[in-house]
PDB file of C-alpha atoms in Angstrom:
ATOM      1  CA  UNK A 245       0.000   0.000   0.000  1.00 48.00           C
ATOM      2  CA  UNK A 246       2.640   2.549   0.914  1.00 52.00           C
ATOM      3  CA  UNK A 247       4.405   1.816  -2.588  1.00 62.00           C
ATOM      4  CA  UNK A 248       1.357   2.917  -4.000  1.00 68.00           C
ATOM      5  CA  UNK A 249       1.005   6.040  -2.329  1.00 77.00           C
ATOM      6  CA  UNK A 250       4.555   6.795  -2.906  1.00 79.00           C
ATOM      7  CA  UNK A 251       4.267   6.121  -6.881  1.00 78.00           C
ATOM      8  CA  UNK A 252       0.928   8.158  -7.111  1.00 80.00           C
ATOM      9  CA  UNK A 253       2.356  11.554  -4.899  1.00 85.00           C
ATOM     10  CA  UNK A 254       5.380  10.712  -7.429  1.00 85.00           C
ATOM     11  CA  UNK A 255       3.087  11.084 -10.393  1.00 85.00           C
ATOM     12  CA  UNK A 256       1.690  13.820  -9.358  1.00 86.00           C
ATOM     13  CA  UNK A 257       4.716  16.214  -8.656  1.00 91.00           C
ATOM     14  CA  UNK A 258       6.267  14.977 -12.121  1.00 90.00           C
ATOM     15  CA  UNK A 259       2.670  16.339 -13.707  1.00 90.00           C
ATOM     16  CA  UNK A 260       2.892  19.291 -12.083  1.00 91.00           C
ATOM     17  CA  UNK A 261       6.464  19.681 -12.771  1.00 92.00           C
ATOM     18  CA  UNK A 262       5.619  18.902 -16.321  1.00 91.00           C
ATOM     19  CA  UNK A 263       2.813  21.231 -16.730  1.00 91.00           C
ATOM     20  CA  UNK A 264       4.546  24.506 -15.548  1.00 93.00           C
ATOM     21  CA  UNK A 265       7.752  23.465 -18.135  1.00 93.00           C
ATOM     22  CA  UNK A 266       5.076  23.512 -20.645  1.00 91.00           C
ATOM     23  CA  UNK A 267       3.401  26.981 -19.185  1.00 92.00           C
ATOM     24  CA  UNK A 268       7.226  28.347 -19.523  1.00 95.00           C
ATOM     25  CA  UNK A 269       7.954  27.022 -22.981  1.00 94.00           C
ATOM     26  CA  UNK A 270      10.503  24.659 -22.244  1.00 94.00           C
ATOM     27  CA  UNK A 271       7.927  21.835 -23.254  1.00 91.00           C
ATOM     28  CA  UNK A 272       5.430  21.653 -25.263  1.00 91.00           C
ATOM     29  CA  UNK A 273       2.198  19.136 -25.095  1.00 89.00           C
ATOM     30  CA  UNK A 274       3.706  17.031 -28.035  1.00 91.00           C
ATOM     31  CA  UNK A 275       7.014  16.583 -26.465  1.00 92.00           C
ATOM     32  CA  UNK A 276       5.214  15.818 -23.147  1.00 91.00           C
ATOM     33  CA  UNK A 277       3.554  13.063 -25.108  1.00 92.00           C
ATOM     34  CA  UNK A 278       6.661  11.842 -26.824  1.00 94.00           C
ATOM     35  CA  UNK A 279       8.786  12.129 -23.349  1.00 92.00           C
ATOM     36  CA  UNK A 280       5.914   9.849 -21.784  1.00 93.00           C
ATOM     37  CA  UNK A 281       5.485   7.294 -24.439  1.00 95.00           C
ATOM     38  CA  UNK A 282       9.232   6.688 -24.982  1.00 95.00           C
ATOM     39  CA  UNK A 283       8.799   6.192 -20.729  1.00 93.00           C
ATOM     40  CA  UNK A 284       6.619   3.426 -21.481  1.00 93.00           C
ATOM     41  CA  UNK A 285       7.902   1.772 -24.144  1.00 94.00           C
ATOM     42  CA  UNK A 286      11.206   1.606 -22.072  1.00 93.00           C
ATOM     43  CA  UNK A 287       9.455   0.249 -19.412  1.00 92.00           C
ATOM     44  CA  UNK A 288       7.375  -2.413 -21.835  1.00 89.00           C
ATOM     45  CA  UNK A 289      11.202  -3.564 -23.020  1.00 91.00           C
ATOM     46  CA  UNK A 290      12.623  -4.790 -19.671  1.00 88.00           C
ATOM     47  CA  UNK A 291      13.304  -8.274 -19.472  1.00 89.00           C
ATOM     48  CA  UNK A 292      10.318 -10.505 -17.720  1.00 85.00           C
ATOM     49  CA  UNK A 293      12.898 -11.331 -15.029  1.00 88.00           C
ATOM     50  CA  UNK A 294      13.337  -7.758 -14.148  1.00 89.00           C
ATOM     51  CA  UNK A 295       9.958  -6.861 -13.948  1.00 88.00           C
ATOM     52  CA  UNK A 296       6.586  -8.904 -12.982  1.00 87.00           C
ATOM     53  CA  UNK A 297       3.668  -7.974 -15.081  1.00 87.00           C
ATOM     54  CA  UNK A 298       1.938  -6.711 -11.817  1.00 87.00           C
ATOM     55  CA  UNK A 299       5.002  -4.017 -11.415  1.00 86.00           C
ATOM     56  CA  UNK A 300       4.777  -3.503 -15.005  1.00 88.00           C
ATOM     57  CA  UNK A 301       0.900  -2.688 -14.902  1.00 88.00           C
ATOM     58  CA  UNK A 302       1.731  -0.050 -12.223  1.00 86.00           C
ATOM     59  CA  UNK A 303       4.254   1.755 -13.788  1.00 88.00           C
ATOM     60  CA  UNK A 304       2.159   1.970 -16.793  1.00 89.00           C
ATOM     61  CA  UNK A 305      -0.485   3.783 -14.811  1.00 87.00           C
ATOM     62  CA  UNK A 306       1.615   5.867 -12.593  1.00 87.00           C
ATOM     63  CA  UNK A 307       3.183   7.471 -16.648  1.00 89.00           C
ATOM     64  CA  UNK A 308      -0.381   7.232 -17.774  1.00 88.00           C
ATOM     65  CA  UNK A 309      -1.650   9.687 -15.039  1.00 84.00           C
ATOM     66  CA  UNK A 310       1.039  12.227 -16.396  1.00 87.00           C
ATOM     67  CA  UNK A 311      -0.385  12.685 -20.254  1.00 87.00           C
ATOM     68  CA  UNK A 312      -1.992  16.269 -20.136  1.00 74.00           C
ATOM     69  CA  UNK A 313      -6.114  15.859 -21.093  1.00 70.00           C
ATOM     70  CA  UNK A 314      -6.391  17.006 -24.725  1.00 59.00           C
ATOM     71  CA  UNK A 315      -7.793  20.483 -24.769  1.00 52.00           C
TER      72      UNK A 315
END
């Protein structure tokens, strides 16, 4: 439970940290994307025995819960 907690309050700074690069200019949404998608195809590419599917199902949603909603 507290690894949960720990990835979701880790999620959560990165999107904020994420959002205000893109309110600056250093980002924008499309390299957000990219940034986050290149995260999870990393993370699809580890080897079975360095991962378990149920560790690789939660990292999945901890970078899905950074994509910025389309607006």
């Amino acid at each position: 439970m507290i690894e949960e907690g720990r990835a979701y309050a880790l999620a959560i700074a990165m999107q904020h940290l994420l959002r205000h690069l893109e309110r600056k200019g250093v980002l924008n949404q499309a390299d957000t994307t990219r940034l986050l998608d290149a995260s999870i195809e990393q993370l699809n590419q580890l080897p079975a025995d360095r991962m378990d599917p149920e560790s690789r199902a939660d990292g999945a949603r901890t970078l899905g819960l950074l994509y910025c909603p389309t607006r």
